[in-house]
Amino acid sequence: MKQSTYQQLRSHLAYLGLPAAAEALPTHLDHARQHNIGHTQFLEGLLRVEVETTEQRRWETRLKLANFPTRWQLGDFDFSAQPSIDEKLVRELVTGGYLADATNVLFIGPPGVGKTMLAVILGRAAVDTGHKVYYTTAADLAARCRKAALQGKWARTIRFFNTPKVLIIDELGYLPMPAEDAATLFQVISRRYGKGSIILTTNLGVASWGEIFSDHTIAAAMLDRLLHKSVVFNITGDSYRLRSYQAQARKQRPKGDPLT
Ligand code: ADP
Ligand code: MG
């Protein structure tokens, strides 16, 4: 039996891998008939359905592959709690201009001041604007490369850390790094140099980087590449967690308690 034009159209859409457009076809046809919509507008509307579905799916994939520890976004950050952070600068970075020339962003400060949160917020903004992002801790990155080296996959793993537009390296300096790991980290940083941004968080000021790596030459070479094009946040102030814990404790203590 000969197929109707409508059926042919549906099977073309399915054959071309446009399932959302195929599914939307009957309603879009009805709508076009009822409102006397022209061919161009009809086709644009139908294909837009497919484009939007694809965009949504790609965004979800990017978000999943980004490996963020949580789904923090800019609105979750309380700037009033951390006056040492330049809010205007954070808001500007969220728009993603720094990605074009592979500028790095460093968050330096003691535990609990929001370094990981800010790194994830910037990463999430990059995902939302269509970029590939990957989050890792410095310790995980080193462990993964070490394991890969044993399996003969070191080069591939280094390439993996080179592919995303933004690589977040969290918690540098929490654990001291053996020379081999420092060399790996240096490889990752220098290969990305000038090509893709790194967002790095650390509890150690740059002057103390020699302590993390025990090798001052490598520390200096890493800093040289990281800082060449960079935005640095030196966060001073109290731990957010500690502060909210203290506020909670104050509330729970009876009035007139001499400790408050
Ligand atoms: P760091 O990485 O500097 O140790 P985190 O980013 O992990 O700190 O923050 C510690 C905790 O405090 C997290 O639960 C985070 O959501 C919260 N936090 C820190 N700073 C802020 C802030 N300014 N506004 C809201 N939550 C914050
Ligand atoms: Mg952290």
Short mmCIF file of C-alpha atoms and ligand atoms in Angstrom, two decimals:
data_model
loop_
_atom_site.label_atom_id
_atom_site.label_comp_id
_atom_site.label_asym_id
_atom_site.label_seq_id
_atom_site.Cartn_x
_atom_site.Cartn_y
_atom_site.Cartn_z
CA MET A 1 0.00 0.00 0.00
CA LYS A 2 1.24 3.45 -0.90
CA GLN A 3 2.17 5.60 2.08
CA SER A 4 0.46 8.94 2.56
CA THR A 5 2.70 12.02 2.39
CA TYR A 6 2.18 12.48 6.12
CA GLN A 7 3.44 8.98 6.84
CA GLN A 8 6.39 9.50 4.53
CA LEU A 9 7.28 12.70 6.34
CA ARG A 10 7.15 10.95 9.70
CA SER A 11 9.39 8.18 8.50
CA HIS A 12 11.86 10.70 7.01
CA LEU A 13 12.10 12.40 10.37
CA ALA A 14 12.60 9.08 12.14
CA TYR A 15 15.20 7.96 9.55
CA LEU A 16 17.13 11.22 10.02
CA GLY A 17 17.16 10.71 13.77
CA LEU A 18 14.78 13.55 14.64
CA PRO A 19 12.40 11.76 17.01
CA ALA A 20 11.23 14.88 18.87
CA ALA A 21 10.23 16.55 15.60
CA ALA A 22 8.50 13.35 14.45
CA GLU A 23 6.51 13.25 17.66
CA ALA A 24 5.62 16.93 17.48
CA LEU A 25 4.55 16.71 13.82
CA PRO A 26 0.79 16.11 14.22
CA THR A 27 0.25 18.93 16.75
CA HIS A 28 2.41 21.33 14.73
CA LEU A 29 0.49 20.48 11.55
CA ASP A 30 -2.85 21.06 13.28
CA HIS A 31 -1.60 24.30 14.75
CA ALA A 32 -0.31 25.49 11.35
CA ARG A 33 -3.64 24.70 9.69
CA GLN A 34 -5.70 26.43 12.37
CA HIS A 35 -3.58 29.58 12.39
CA ASN A 36 -2.73 29.70 8.72
CA ILE A 37 0.98 29.43 9.39
CA GLY A 38 3.34 29.54 6.38
CA HIS A 39 5.81 26.81 5.41
CA THR A 40 8.89 28.58 6.69
CA GLN A 41 7.43 29.29 10.08
CA PHE A 42 6.02 25.77 10.35
CA LEU A 43 9.35 24.17 9.54
CA GLU A 44 11.22 26.46 11.88
CA GLY A 45 8.84 25.64 14.74
CA LEU A 46 9.08 21.91 14.12
CA LEU A 47 12.88 21.85 13.95
CA ARG A 48 13.13 24.09 17.02
CA VAL A 49 11.47 21.31 19.01
CA GLU A 50 14.28 18.98 17.99
CA VAL A 51 16.99 21.59 18.66
CA GLU A 52 15.65 22.30 22.16
CA THR A 53 15.43 18.61 23.00
CA THR A 54 18.99 18.06 21.80
CA GLU A 55 20.29 21.06 23.75
CA GLN A 56 18.63 19.81 26.92
CA ARG A 57 20.08 16.33 26.48
CA ARG A 58 23.59 17.66 25.82
CA TRP A 59 23.37 19.93 28.86
CA GLU A 60 22.36 17.00 31.06
CA THR A 61 25.27 14.96 29.70
CA ARG A 62 27.74 17.79 30.29
CA LEU A 63 26.44 18.24 33.82
CA LYS A 64 26.79 14.52 34.54
CA LEU A 65 30.28 14.28 33.06
CA ALA A 66 31.40 17.40 34.96
CA ASN A 67 31.52 15.24 38.10
CA PHE A 68 30.55 18.10 40.43
CA PRO A 69 30.29 17.08 44.09
CA THR A 70 27.08 19.11 44.42
CA ARG A 71 24.79 21.25 42.29
CA TRP A 72 25.65 24.65 43.71
CA GLN A 73 24.73 27.72 41.69
CA LEU A 74 25.43 31.42 42.06
CA GLY A 75 22.16 32.06 43.91
CA ASP A 76 23.24 29.70 46.70
CA PHE A 77 26.27 31.79 47.61
CA ASP A 78 25.86 34.28 50.45
CA PHE A 79 28.25 37.11 49.57
CA SER A 80 27.43 39.04 52.73
CA ALA A 81 28.94 36.18 54.75
CA GLN A 82 32.30 36.54 53.01
CA PRO A 83 33.20 40.22 52.50
CA SER A 84 36.75 39.40 51.35
CA ILE A 85 35.28 38.05 48.10
CA ASP A 86 34.83 40.54 45.26
CA GLU A 87 31.21 39.83 44.33
CA LYS A 88 31.38 41.88 41.16
CA LEU A 89 34.37 39.88 39.95
CA VAL A 90 32.63 36.56 40.69
CA ARG A 91 29.56 37.73 38.77
CA GLU A 92 31.74 38.75 35.86
CA LEU A 93 33.48 35.35 35.83
CA VAL A 94 30.11 33.61 35.81
CA THR A 95 29.47 35.16 32.38
CA GLY A 96 32.46 33.14 31.12
CA GLY A 97 34.57 35.80 29.36
CA TYR A 98 37.73 34.39 30.98
CA LEU A 99 37.37 31.14 29.03
CA ALA A 100 38.21 32.77 25.70
CA ASP A 101 41.89 33.29 26.55
CA ALA A 102 42.19 30.35 28.95
CA THR A 103 42.52 32.52 32.04
CA ASN A 104 42.89 30.51 35.26
CA VAL A 105 41.04 31.21 38.47
CA LEU A 106 42.63 30.53 41.86
CA PHE A 107 40.75 30.45 45.14
CA ILE A 108 43.15 30.62 48.05
CA GLY A 109 41.98 30.49 51.65
CA PRO A 110 41.51 28.46 54.82
CA PRO A 111 38.99 25.58 55.06
CA GLY A 112 35.28 26.33 54.98
CA VAL A 113 35.34 29.77 53.35
CA GLY A 114 33.56 28.65 50.16
CA LYS A 115 36.42 27.81 47.79
CA THR A 116 34.91 24.57 46.52
CA MET A 117 31.50 26.20 46.30
CA LEU A 118 32.80 29.07 44.15
CA ALA A 119 34.78 26.71 41.91
CA VAL A 120 31.66 24.59 41.35
CA ILE A 121 29.54 27.71 40.74
CA LEU A 122 31.91 28.85 37.98
CA GLY A 123 32.06 25.33 36.57
CA ARG A 124 28.31 25.06 36.53
CA ALA A 125 28.00 28.40 34.75
CA ALA A 126 30.41 27.11 32.08
CA VAL A 127 28.35 23.92 31.67
CA ASP A 128 25.21 26.04 31.30
CA THR A 129 26.81 28.07 28.52
CA GLY A 130 27.78 24.98 26.54
CA HIS A 131 31.29 24.14 27.75
CA LYS A 132 32.78 20.86 28.90
CA VAL A 133 33.94 20.98 32.49
CA TYR A 134 35.59 18.40 34.72
CA TYR A 135 35.88 18.53 38.50
CA THR A 136 38.53 16.60 40.38
CA THR A 137 40.48 16.97 43.59
CA ALA A 138 44.25 17.26 43.31
CA ALA A 139 44.62 13.98 45.22
CA ASP A 140 42.21 12.14 42.88
CA LEU A 141 43.92 13.51 39.81
CA ALA A 142 47.29 12.30 41.05
CA ALA A 143 45.94 8.89 42.12
CA ARG A 144 44.26 8.40 38.78
CA CYS A 145 47.40 9.22 36.82
CA ARG A 146 49.47 6.93 39.05
CA LYS A 147 47.06 4.06 38.42
CA ALA A 148 46.99 4.84 34.70
CA ALA A 149 50.78 4.76 34.57
CA LEU A 150 50.76 1.23 36.02
CA GLN A 151 48.28 0.18 33.33
CA GLY A 152 50.24 1.84 30.55
CA LYS A 153 47.55 4.46 30.06
CA TRP A 154 49.32 7.50 31.45
CA ALA A 155 49.36 9.46 28.20
CA ARG A 156 45.68 8.81 27.61
CA THR A 157 44.80 9.99 31.10
CA ILE A 158 46.83 13.15 30.74
CA ARG A 159 44.94 13.78 27.48
CA PHE A 160 41.65 13.24 29.32
CA PHE A 161 42.50 16.12 31.66
CA ASN A 162 43.34 18.22 28.64
CA THR A 163 39.98 17.93 26.89
CA PRO A 164 37.52 19.92 29.01
CA LYS A 165 37.32 23.66 28.51
CA VAL A 166 37.52 24.06 32.27
CA LEU A 167 39.37 21.74 34.63
CA ILE A 168 38.61 22.24 38.31
CA ILE A 169 41.41 21.04 40.60
CA ASP A 170 40.11 21.21 44.15
CA GLU A 171 41.97 20.97 47.44
CA LEU A 172 45.55 21.38 46.37
CA GLY A 173 47.84 21.34 49.39
CA TYR A 174 45.57 19.47 51.80
CA LEU A 175 47.89 16.52 51.40
CA PRO A 176 51.59 16.79 50.63
CA MET A 177 52.43 15.55 47.14
CA PRO A 178 55.22 13.12 46.40
CA ALA A 179 57.58 14.18 43.60
CA GLU A 180 56.00 11.83 41.07
CA ASP A 181 52.53 13.30 41.65
CA ALA A 182 53.88 16.82 41.47
CA ALA A 183 55.44 16.01 38.11
CA THR A 184 52.09 14.67 36.88
CA LEU A 185 50.24 17.74 38.06
CA PHE A 186 52.83 19.88 36.33
CA GLN A 187 52.21 17.97 33.08
CA VAL A 188 48.47 18.55 33.33
CA ILE A 189 48.91 22.24 34.07
CA SER A 190 51.51 22.90 31.41
CA ARG A 191 49.59 21.06 28.69
CA ARG A 192 46.53 23.15 29.38
CA TYR A 193 48.59 26.33 29.48
CA GLY A 194 47.14 28.85 27.05
CA LYS A 195 44.49 26.36 25.84
CA GLY A 196 42.02 25.74 28.62
CA SER A 197 41.24 27.34 31.96
CA ILE A 198 42.02 25.73 35.30
CA ILE A 199 40.05 26.62 38.39
CA LEU A 200 42.17 25.72 41.35
CA THR A 201 41.47 25.84 45.06
CA THR A 202 44.09 25.65 47.76
CA ASN A 203 44.51 26.35 51.44
CA LEU A 204 48.11 27.43 50.93
CA GLY A 205 49.16 30.88 49.79
CA VAL A 206 51.39 30.82 46.72
CA ALA A 207 54.43 31.64 48.85
CA SER A 208 54.01 28.28 50.62
CA TRP A 209 53.69 26.13 47.51
CA GLY A 210 57.18 24.83 47.94
CA GLU A 211 55.83 22.98 51.02
CA ILE A 212 53.23 21.06 49.02
CA PHE A 213 55.68 19.77 46.47
CA SER A 214 58.92 19.58 48.41
CA ASP A 215 60.42 20.53 45.04
CA HIS A 216 60.67 24.28 44.77
CA THR A 217 61.56 24.28 41.08
CA ILE A 218 58.37 22.42 40.15
CA ALA A 219 56.32 24.64 42.45
CA ALA A 220 57.73 27.72 40.79
CA ALA A 221 57.19 26.35 37.27
CA MET A 222 53.58 25.44 38.08
CA LEU A 223 52.88 28.84 39.56
CA ASP A 224 54.46 30.52 36.57
CA ARG A 225 52.00 28.84 34.21
CA LEU A 226 49.00 29.15 36.48
CA LEU A 227 49.48 32.80 37.31
CA HIS A 228 50.52 34.10 33.89
CA LYS A 229 46.89 34.72 32.98
CA SER A 230 44.86 34.45 36.11
CA VAL A 231 42.34 35.85 38.51
CA VAL A 232 43.28 35.21 42.13
CA PHE A 233 40.92 35.34 45.08
CA ASN A 234 42.63 35.51 48.45
CA ILE A 235 39.79 34.64 50.79
CA THR A 236 40.28 35.62 54.39
CA GLY A 237 37.65 35.19 57.05
CA ASP A 238 35.96 32.52 59.08
CA SER A 239 34.72 29.14 58.02
CA TYR A 240 31.10 29.37 56.94
CA ARG A 241 30.33 26.05 58.57
CA LEU A 242 31.94 27.04 61.84
CA ARG A 243 30.10 30.34 61.80
CA SER A 244 26.68 28.78 61.24
CA TYR A 245 27.49 26.24 63.94
CA GLN A 246 28.38 29.05 66.34
CA ALA A 247 25.22 30.98 65.47
CA GLN A 248 23.18 27.84 66.12
CA ALA A 249 24.93 27.27 69.44
CA ARG A 250 24.30 30.88 70.48
CA LYS A 251 20.60 30.50 69.74
CA GLN A 252 20.38 27.35 71.83
CA ARG A 253 22.10 28.80 74.87
CA PRO A 254 19.85 30.37 77.52
CA LYS A 255 19.72 34.18 77.61
CA GLY A 256 22.33 35.79 79.82
CA ASP A 257 24.73 32.90 79.35
CA PRO A 258 28.11 34.54 79.97
CA LEU A 259 29.62 32.58 77.08
CA THR A 260 27.55 34.34 74.45
P1 ADP B 1 36.12 25.29 51.30
O1 ADP B 1 36.19 24.60 49.99
O2 ADP B 1 36.71 26.66 51.28
O3 ADP B 1 36.65 24.46 52.42
P2 ADP B 1 33.29 24.97 50.93
O4 ADP B 1 33.07 25.62 49.62
O5 ADP B 1 33.31 23.48 50.93
O6 ADP B 1 34.59 25.54 51.64
O7 ADP B 1 32.19 25.47 51.94
C1 ADP B 1 31.97 24.80 53.18
C2 ADP B 1 30.49 24.74 53.45
O8 ADP B 1 30.01 26.04 53.76
C3 ADP B 1 29.67 24.27 52.28
O9 ADP B 1 28.58 23.52 52.75
C4 ADP B 1 29.23 25.53 51.60
O10 ADP B 1 28.02 25.36 50.94
C5 ADP B 1 29.08 26.48 52.78
N1 ADP B 1 29.44 27.85 52.43
C6 ADP B 1 30.67 28.40 52.47
N2 ADP B 1 30.65 29.69 52.15
C7 ADP B 1 29.36 29.99 51.87
C8 ADP B 1 28.67 31.18 51.49
N3 ADP B 1 29.33 32.36 51.34
N4 ADP B 1 27.33 31.10 51.29
C9 ADP B 1 26.68 29.94 51.46
N5 ADP B 1 27.26 28.78 51.84
C10 ADP B 1 28.58 28.80 52.05
MG MG B 2 36.82 22.67 49.62
#
